[in-house]
Coordinates of C-alpha atoms and ligand atoms in Angstrom, one line a residue:
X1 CA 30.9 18.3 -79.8
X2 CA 28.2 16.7 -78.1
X3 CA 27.5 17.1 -74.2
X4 CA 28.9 13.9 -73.1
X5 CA 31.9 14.1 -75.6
X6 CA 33.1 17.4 -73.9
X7 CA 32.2 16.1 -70.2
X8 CA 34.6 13.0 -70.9
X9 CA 36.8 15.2 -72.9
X10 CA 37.5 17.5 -69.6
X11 CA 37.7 14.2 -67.3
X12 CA 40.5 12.9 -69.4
X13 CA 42.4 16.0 -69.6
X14 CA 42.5 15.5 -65.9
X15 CA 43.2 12.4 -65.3
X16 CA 46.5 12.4 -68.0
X17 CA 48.1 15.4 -66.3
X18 CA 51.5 14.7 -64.6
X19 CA 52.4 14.5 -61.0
X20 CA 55.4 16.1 -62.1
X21 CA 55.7 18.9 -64.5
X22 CA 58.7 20.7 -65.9
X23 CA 58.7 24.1 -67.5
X24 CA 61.3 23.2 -70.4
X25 CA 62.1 26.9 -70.9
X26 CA 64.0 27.2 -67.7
X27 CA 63.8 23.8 -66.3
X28 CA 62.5 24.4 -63.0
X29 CA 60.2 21.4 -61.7
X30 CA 56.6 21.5 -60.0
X31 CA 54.8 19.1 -58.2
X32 CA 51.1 18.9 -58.8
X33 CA 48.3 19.2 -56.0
X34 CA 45.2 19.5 -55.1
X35 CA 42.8 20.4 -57.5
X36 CA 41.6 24.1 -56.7
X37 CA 38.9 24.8 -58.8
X38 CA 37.8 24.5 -62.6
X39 CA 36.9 27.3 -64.8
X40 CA 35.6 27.8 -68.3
X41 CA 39.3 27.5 -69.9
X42 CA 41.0 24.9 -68.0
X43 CA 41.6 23.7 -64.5
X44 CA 43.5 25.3 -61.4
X45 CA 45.8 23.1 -59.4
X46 CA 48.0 24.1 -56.5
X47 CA 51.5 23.1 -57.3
X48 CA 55.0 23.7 -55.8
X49 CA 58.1 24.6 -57.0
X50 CA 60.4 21.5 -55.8
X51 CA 63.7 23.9 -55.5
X52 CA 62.2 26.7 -53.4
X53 CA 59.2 24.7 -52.1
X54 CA 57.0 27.6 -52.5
X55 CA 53.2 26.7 -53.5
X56 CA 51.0 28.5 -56.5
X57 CA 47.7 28.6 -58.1
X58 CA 48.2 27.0 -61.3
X59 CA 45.9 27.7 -64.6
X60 CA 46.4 24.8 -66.5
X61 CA 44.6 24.7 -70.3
X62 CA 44.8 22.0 -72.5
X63 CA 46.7 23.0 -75.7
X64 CA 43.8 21.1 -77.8
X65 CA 41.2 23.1 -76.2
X66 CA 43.3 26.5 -76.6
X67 CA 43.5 25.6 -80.4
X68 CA 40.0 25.8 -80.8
X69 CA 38.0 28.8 -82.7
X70 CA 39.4 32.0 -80.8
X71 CA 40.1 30.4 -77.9
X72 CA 44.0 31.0 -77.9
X73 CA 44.0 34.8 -78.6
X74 CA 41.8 34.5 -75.1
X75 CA 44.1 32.9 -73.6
X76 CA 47.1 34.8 -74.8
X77 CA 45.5 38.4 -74.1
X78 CA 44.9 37.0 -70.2
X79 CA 48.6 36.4 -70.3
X80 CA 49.6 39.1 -71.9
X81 CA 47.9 41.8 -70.0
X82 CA 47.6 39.6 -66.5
X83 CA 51.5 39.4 -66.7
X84 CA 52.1 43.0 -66.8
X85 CA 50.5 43.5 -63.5
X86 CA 52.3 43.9 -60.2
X87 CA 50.2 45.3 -57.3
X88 CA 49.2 43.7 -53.8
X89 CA 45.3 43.9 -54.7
X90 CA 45.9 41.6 -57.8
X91 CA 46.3 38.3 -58.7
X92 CA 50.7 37.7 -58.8
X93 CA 51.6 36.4 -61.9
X94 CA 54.7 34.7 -61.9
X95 CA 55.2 33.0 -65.2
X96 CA 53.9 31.3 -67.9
X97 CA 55.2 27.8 -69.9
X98 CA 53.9 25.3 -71.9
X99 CA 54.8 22.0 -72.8
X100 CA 53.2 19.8 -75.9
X101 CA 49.9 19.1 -73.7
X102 CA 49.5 22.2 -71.8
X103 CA 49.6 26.0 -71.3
X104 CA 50.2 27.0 -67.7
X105 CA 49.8 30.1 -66.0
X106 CA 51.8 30.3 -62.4
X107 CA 49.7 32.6 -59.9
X108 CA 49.9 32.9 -56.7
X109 CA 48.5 30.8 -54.6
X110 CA 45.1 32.1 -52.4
X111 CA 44.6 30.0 -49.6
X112 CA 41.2 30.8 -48.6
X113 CA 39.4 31.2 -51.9
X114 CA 37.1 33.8 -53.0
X115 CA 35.1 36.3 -51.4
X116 CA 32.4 34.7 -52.9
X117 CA 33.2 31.6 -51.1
X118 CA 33.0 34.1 -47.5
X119 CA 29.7 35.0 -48.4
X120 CA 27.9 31.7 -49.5
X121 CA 28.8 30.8 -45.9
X122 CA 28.2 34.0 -44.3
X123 CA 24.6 34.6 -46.6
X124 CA 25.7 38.6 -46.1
X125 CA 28.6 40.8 -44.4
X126 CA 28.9 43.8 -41.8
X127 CA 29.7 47.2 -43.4
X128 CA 32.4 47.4 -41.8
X129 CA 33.8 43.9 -43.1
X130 CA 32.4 45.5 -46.8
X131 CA 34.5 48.8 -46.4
X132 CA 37.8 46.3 -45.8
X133 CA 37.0 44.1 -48.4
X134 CA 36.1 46.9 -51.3
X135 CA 38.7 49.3 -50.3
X136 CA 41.2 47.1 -51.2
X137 CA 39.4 45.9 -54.5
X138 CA 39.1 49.5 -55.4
X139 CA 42.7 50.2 -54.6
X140 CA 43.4 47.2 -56.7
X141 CA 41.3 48.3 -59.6
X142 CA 43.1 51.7 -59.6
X143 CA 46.2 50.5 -60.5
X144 CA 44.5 48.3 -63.3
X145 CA 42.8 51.4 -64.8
X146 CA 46.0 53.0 -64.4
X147 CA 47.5 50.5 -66.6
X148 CA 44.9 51.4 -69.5
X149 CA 42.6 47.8 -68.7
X150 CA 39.3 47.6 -68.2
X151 CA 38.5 44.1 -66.4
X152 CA 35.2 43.8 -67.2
X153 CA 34.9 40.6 -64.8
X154 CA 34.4 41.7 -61.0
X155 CA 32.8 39.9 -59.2
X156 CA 32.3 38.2 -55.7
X157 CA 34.1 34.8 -57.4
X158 CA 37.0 36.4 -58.7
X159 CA 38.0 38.8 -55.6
X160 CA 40.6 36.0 -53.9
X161 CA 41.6 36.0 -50.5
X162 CA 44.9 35.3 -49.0
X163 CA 45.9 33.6 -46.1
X164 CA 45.7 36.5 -43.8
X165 CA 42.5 37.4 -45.0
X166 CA 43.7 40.4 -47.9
X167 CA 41.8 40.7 -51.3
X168 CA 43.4 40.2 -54.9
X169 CA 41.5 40.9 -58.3
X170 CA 42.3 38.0 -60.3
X171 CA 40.8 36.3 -63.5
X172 CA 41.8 38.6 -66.4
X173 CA 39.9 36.3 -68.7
X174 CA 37.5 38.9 -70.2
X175 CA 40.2 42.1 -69.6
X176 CA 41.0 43.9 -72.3
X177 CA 42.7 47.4 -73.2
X178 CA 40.6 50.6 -73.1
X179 CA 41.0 51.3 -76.8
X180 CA 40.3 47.6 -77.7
X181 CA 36.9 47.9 -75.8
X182 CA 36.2 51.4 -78.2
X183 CA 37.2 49.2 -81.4
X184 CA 34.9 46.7 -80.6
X185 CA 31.7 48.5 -79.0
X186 CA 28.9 45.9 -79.7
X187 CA 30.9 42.8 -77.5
X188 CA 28.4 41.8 -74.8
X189 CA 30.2 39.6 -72.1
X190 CA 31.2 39.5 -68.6
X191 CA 28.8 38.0 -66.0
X192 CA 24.8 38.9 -67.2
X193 CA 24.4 40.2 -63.6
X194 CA 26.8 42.7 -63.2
X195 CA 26.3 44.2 -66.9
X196 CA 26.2 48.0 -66.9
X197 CA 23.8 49.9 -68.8
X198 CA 26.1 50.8 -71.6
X199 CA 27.2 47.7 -72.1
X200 CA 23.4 46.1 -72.7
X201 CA 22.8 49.1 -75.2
X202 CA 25.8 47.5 -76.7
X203 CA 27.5 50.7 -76.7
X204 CA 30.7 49.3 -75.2
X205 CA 32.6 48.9 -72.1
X206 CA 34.7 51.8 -70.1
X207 CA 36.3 52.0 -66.8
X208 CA 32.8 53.0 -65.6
X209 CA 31.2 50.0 -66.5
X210 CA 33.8 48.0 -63.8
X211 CA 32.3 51.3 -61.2
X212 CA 28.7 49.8 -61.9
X213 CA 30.0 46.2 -61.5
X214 CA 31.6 47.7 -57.9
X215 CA 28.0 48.9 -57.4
X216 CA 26.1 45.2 -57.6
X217 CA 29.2 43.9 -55.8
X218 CA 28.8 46.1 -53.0
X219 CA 24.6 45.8 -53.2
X220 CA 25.2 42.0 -53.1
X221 CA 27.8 42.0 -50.0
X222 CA 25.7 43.6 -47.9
X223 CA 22.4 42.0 -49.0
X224 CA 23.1 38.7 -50.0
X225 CA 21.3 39.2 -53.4
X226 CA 22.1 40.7 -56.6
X227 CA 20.2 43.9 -57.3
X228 CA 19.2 42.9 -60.9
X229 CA 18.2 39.1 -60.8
X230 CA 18.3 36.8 -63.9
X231 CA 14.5 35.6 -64.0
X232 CA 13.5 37.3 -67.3
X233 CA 16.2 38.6 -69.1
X234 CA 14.2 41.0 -70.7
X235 CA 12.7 42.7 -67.5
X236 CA 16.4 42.5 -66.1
X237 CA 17.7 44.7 -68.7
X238 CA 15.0 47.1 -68.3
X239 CA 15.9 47.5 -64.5
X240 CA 19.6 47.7 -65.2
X241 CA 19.0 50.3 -68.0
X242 CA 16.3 52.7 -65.7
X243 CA 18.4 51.4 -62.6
X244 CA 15.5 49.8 -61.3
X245 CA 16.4 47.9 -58.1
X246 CA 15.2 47.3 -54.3
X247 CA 16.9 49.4 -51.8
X248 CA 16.5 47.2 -48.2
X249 CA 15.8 49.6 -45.6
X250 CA 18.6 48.1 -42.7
X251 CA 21.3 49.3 -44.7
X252 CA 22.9 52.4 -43.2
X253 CA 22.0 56.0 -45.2
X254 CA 25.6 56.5 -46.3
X255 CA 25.8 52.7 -48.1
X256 CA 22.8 53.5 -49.9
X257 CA 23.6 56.8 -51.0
X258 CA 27.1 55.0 -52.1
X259 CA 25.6 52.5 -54.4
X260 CA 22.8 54.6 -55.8
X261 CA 25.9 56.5 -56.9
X262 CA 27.6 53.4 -58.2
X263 CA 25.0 52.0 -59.9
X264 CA 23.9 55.4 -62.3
X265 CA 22.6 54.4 -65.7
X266 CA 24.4 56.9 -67.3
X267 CA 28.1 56.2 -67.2
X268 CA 29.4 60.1 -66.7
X269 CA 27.2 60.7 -63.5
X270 CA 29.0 57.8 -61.5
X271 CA 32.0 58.7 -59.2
X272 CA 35.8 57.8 -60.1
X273 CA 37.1 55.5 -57.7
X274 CA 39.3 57.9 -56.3
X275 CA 35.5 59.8 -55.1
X276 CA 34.3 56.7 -54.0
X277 CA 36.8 55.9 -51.5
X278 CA 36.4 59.4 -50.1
X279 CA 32.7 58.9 -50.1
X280 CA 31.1 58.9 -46.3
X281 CA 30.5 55.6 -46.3
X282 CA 34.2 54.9 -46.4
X283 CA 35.4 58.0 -44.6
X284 CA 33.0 57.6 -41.6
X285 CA 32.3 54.0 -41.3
X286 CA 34.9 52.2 -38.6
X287 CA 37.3 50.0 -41.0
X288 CA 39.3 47.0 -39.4
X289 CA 42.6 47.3 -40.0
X290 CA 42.6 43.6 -40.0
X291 CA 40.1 40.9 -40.4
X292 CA 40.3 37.3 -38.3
X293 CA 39.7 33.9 -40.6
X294 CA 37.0 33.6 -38.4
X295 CA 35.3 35.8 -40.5
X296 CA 35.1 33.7 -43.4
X297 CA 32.4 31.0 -41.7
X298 CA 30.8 33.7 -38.9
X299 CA 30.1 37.6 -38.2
X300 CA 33.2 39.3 -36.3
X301 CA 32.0 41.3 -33.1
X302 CA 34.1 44.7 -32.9
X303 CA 35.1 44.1 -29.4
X304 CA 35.3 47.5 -27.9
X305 CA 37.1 46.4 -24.7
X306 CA 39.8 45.7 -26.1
X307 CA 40.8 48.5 -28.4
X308 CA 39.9 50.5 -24.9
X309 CA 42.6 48.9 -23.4
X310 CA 45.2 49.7 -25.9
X311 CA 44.2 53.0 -25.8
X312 CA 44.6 53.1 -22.0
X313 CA 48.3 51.3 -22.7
X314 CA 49.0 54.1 -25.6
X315 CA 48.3 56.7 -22.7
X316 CA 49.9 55.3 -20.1
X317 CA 53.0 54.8 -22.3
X318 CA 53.0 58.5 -23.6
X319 CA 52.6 59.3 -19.4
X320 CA 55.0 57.2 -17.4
X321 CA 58.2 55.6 -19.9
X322 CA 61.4 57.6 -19.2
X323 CA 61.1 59.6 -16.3
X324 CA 57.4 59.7 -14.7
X325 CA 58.2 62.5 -11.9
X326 CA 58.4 65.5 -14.8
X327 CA 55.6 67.3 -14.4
X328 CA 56.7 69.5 -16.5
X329 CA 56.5 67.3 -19.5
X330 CA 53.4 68.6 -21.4
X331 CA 50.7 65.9 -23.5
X332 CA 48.2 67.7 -25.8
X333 CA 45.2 65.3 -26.2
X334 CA 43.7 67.3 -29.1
X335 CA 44.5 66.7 -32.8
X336 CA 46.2 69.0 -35.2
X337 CA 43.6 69.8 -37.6
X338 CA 45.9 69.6 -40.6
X339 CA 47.2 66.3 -40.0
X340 CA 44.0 64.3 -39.4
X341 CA 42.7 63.1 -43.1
X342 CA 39.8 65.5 -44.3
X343 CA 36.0 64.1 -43.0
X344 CA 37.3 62.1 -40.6
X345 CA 36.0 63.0 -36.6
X346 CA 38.5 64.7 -34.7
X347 CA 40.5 62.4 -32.8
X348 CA 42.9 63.1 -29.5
X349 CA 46.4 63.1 -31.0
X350 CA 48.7 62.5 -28.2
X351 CA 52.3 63.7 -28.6
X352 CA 55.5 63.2 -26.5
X353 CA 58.4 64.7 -27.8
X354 CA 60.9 62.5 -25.8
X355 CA 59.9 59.3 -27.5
X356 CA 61.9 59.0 -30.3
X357 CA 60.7 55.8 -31.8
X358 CA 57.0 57.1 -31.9
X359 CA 58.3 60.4 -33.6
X360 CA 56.9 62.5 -31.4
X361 CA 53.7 61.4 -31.9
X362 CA 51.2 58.5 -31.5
X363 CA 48.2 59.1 -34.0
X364 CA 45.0 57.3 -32.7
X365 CA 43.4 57.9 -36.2
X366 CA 45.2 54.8 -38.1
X367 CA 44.9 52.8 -35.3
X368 CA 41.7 50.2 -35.3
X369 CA 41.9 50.6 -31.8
X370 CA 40.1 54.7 -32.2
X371 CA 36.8 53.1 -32.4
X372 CA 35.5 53.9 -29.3
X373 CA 37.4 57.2 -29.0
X374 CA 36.1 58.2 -32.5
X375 CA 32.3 57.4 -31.4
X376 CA 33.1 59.3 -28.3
X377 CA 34.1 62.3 -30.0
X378 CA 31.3 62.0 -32.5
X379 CA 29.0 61.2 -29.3
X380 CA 28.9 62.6 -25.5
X381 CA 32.3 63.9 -25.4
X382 CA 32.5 65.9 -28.3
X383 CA 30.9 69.2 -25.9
X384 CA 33.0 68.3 -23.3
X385 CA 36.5 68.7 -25.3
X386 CA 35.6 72.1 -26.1
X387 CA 37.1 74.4 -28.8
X388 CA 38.7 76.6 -25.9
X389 CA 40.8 73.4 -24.6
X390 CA 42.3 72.9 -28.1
X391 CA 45.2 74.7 -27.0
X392 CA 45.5 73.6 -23.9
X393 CA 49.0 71.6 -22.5
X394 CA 47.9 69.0 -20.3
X395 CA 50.2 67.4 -17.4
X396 CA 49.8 63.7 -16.8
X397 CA 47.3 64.3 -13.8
X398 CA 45.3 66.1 -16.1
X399 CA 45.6 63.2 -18.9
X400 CA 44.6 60.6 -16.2
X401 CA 41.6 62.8 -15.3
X402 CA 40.7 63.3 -19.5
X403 CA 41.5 59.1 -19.9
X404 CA 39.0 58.4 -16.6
X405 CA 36.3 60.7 -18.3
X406 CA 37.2 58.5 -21.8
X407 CA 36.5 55.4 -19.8
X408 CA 32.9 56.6 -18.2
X409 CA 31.5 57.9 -21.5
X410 CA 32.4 54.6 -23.4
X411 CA 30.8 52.6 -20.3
X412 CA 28.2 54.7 -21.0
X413 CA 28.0 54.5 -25.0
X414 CA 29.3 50.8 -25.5
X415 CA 25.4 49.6 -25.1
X416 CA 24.0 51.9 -27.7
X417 CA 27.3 50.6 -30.2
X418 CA 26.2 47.3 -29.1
X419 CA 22.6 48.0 -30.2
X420 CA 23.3 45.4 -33.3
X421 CA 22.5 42.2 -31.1
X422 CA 22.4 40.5 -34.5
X423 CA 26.4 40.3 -34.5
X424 CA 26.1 38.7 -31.0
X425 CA 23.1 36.2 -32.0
X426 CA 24.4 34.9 -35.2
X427 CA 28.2 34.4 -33.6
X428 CA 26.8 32.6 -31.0
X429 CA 24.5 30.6 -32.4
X430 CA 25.7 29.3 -35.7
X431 CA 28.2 26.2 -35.0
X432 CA 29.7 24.6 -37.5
X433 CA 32.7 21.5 -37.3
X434 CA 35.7 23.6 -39.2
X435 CA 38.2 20.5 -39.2
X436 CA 37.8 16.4 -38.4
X437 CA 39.8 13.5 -39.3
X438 CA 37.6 10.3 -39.9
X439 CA 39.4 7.2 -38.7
X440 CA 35.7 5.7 -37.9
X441 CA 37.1 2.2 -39.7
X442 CA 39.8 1.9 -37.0
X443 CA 39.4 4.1 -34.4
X444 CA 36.4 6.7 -34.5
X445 CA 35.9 10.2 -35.4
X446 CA 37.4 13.2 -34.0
X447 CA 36.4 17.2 -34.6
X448 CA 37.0 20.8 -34.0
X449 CA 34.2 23.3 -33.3
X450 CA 34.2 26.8 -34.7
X451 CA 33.7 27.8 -30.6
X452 CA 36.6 25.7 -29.9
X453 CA 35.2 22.6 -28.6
X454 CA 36.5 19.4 -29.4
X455 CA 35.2 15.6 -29.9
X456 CA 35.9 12.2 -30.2
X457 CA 33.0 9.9 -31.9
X458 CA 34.4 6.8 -30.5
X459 CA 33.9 3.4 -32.7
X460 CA 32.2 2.0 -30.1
X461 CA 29.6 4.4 -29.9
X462 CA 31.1 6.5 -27.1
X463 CA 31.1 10.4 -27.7
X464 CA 33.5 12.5 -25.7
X465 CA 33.8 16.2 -25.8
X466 CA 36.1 19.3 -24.8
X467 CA 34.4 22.8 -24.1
X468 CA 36.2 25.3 -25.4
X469 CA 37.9 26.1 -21.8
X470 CA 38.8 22.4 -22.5
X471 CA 37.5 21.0 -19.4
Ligands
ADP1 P1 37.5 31.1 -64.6 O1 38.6 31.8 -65.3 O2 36.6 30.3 -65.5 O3 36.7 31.9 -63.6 P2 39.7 30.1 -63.1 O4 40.5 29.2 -63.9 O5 40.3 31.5 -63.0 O6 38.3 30.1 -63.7 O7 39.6 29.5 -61.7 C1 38.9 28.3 -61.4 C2 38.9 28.1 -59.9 O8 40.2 27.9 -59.4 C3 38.4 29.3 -59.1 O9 37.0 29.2 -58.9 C4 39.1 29.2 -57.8 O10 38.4 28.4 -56.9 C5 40.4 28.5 -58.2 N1 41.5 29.6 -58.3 C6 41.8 30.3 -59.4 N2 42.8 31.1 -59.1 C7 43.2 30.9 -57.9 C8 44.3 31.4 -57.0 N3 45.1 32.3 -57.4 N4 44.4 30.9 -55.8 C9 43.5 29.9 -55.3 N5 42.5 29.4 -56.1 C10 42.4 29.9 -57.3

């Protein structure tokens, strides 16, 4: 089929499909949206459910381009292995139907794209931002290794991201089962830029060819560039079989050892995921618990003030709820050493066996608010909270005394943490309109600033504005 032919062919499949579709197996009817995005099958559509009202992400491919060569074993092996998946790092699958035009697949819906969308806007991302994103996708990928299938796919495009900012492996397209891959060694496919060594020596895909895919998505997060660019294909196979790639210098010792490891030509010498995740980079690095949508359009700033003051809330809960006179009462501000997670800095563990909703004890190390506590303890105050008061029992004078020598070595370490003036620059000076409404036939044009600040374009040429204190 000629060019032209298929470009009006995939405009017409388009512009024929229903408003309203019904999945004749069990009846239940969807309402079509907004078109999400179009792939290499078909096109995804948000619909909802008109019973439950709840929205999806809807693969729809045409049956007359399904029919063609081998397209419909494709299609049915993504179904097939995409709908035995249940985990909440990948892609929910809810169901599949077809009717005489189409094949659907009902997935759920991802509000704020792909974590190739985040960084297109963002041109690269913090390591701490890359530690939440890829501990999730590795988490996710577990549990698809788990199940016997390699994906063979990963990359930035197909990580999606909810609407509260969490990641989900999607786009089984090119999945397959680990003794498939073995039957059928010499298959080249999967994105040219992420192929792994093995796999351009034609000598088949394996789980450690998604750990090399990992690699080039973590080298590209933090970066902004692939390692192995397309330009000659020839050259780029070269680098990607010697592992031939530019390290930048700004990225931090532990991230480069990680994806030297990642990206090993041979196969055996990189780490399972299970050794990646306990890798220093992970281990070490401060992880947000949480990330703000912000974050999808500019570079968060790890405020330390604030974690500070949850900390000094934590400690003053612990001190004074119940009955604040009993001195007897004893807090011990150092960890137990068996229940902080191995590599991890020591962190105070504070425990109060009268509050029985907190069991006894409030853990600062799986809270995002230990950042400036665990800097402090890797920092100035580790000497200071000396082996010989690990044992101590502390009364709440002497916690108010330990939580006011907390407070002067993080006023005195918060400017070398804040060192990075990069986070502060870019945050501050990139501005970009996030919503507007254009009524400029009627009435004018109004907008929303990422800072907060608002404006009116008036029709008649007037321009009124809000700062973000909206004053
Ligand atoms: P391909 O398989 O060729 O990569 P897809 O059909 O999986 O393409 O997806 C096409 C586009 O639809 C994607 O680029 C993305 O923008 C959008 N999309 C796919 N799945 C989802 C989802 N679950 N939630 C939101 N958008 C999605």
């Amino acid at each position: 089929m000629g060019r032209m032919d298929y470009a009006a062919q995939r405009k017409a499949e388009g512009e024929t499909l229903k408003y309203f579709i019904e999945d004749p197996g069990t009846g239940t009817l969807y309402k079509r949206g907004q078109l999400l995005g179009k792939g290499a099958f078909g096109r995804c559509y948000k619909f909802t459910d008109m019973s439950t009202n709840k929205v999806y992400a809807v693969k729809v491919i045409s049956q007359s381009r399904a029919s063609k060569l081998d397209n419909r074993g494709k299609v049915e092996r993504e179904i097939e292995l995409h709908s035995q998946l249940k985990h909440r790092n990948v892609v929910g699958f809810h169901r599949h139907f077809a009717d005489q035009d189409n094949i659907y697949m009902v997935l759920e819906y991802c509000s704020r794209k792909s974590l190739a969308h985040i960084l297109k806007a963002r041109k690269t991302l913090t390591e701490p931002e890359v530690r939440f994103y890829l501990k999730q996708i590795i988490t996710g990928l577990q549990y698809i290794h788990q199940q016997g299938i390699i994906h063979r796919d990963l990359k930035l495009s197909n990580f999606f991201i909810t609407k509260n900012m969490r990641v989900k492996i999607g786009d089984l397209g090119l999945a397959t089962r680990e003794e498939q891959a073995n039957r059928r060694r010499g298959v080249v496919c999967g994105t040219p830029n992420y192929l792994a060594p093995e796999v351009v020596a034609k000598k088949g895909h394996s789980f450690k060819s998604d750990i090399w895919a990992l690699g080039c998505i973590m080298y590209t997060a933090l970066t902004g560039c692939s390692p192995f660019e397309i330009s000659h294909k020839q050259e780029m196979y070269r680098c990607i079989r010697e592992g031939r790639y530019p390290m930048p210098s700004n990225l931090s010792p532990s991230a480069r050892e990680l994806i030297g490891k990642l990206l090993a030509p041979n196969p055996a010498a990189r780490p399972s995921l299970e050794e990646a995740l306990n890798h220093p980079f992970f281990i070490q690095g401060f992880t947000p618990t949480r990330l703000s949508s912000r974050t999808c359009h500019s570079a968060p700033i790890f405020s330390l003030a604030n974690p500070l003051r949850k900390f000094f809330q934590k400690a003053a809960k612990v001190l004074f709820r119940g009955s604040p006179c009993q001195e007897s009462r004893t807090v011990n501000l150092l960890p137990q050493k068996e229940t902080l997670p191995q590599g991890l800095p020591q962190c105070p563990v504070v425990e109060h066996p009268s509050l029985e909703e907190e069991k006894g004890s409030v853990n600062i190390t799986e809270d995002p608010s230990n950042y400036p506590i665990r800097l402090l303890m890797k920092g100035s105050l580790n000497n200071s909270w000396s082996a010989a008061e690990a044992d101590a029992k502390w009364t709440p004078g002497s916690v108010i005394e330990k939580a006011d020598q907390v407070l002067q070595t993080c006023l005195k370490t918060i400017p070398l943490v804040e060192q990075n003036h990069r986070y502060q620059q870019q945050a501050s000076s990139v501005r970009m309109v996030t919503k507007w409404v254009d009524y400029s036939n009627k009435y004018g044009f109004g907008y929303l600033v990422s800072d907060g600040s608002t404006g009116v374009l008036l029709a008649d040429g007037t321009h009124i504005a809000l700062c973000p204190q909206r004053q």
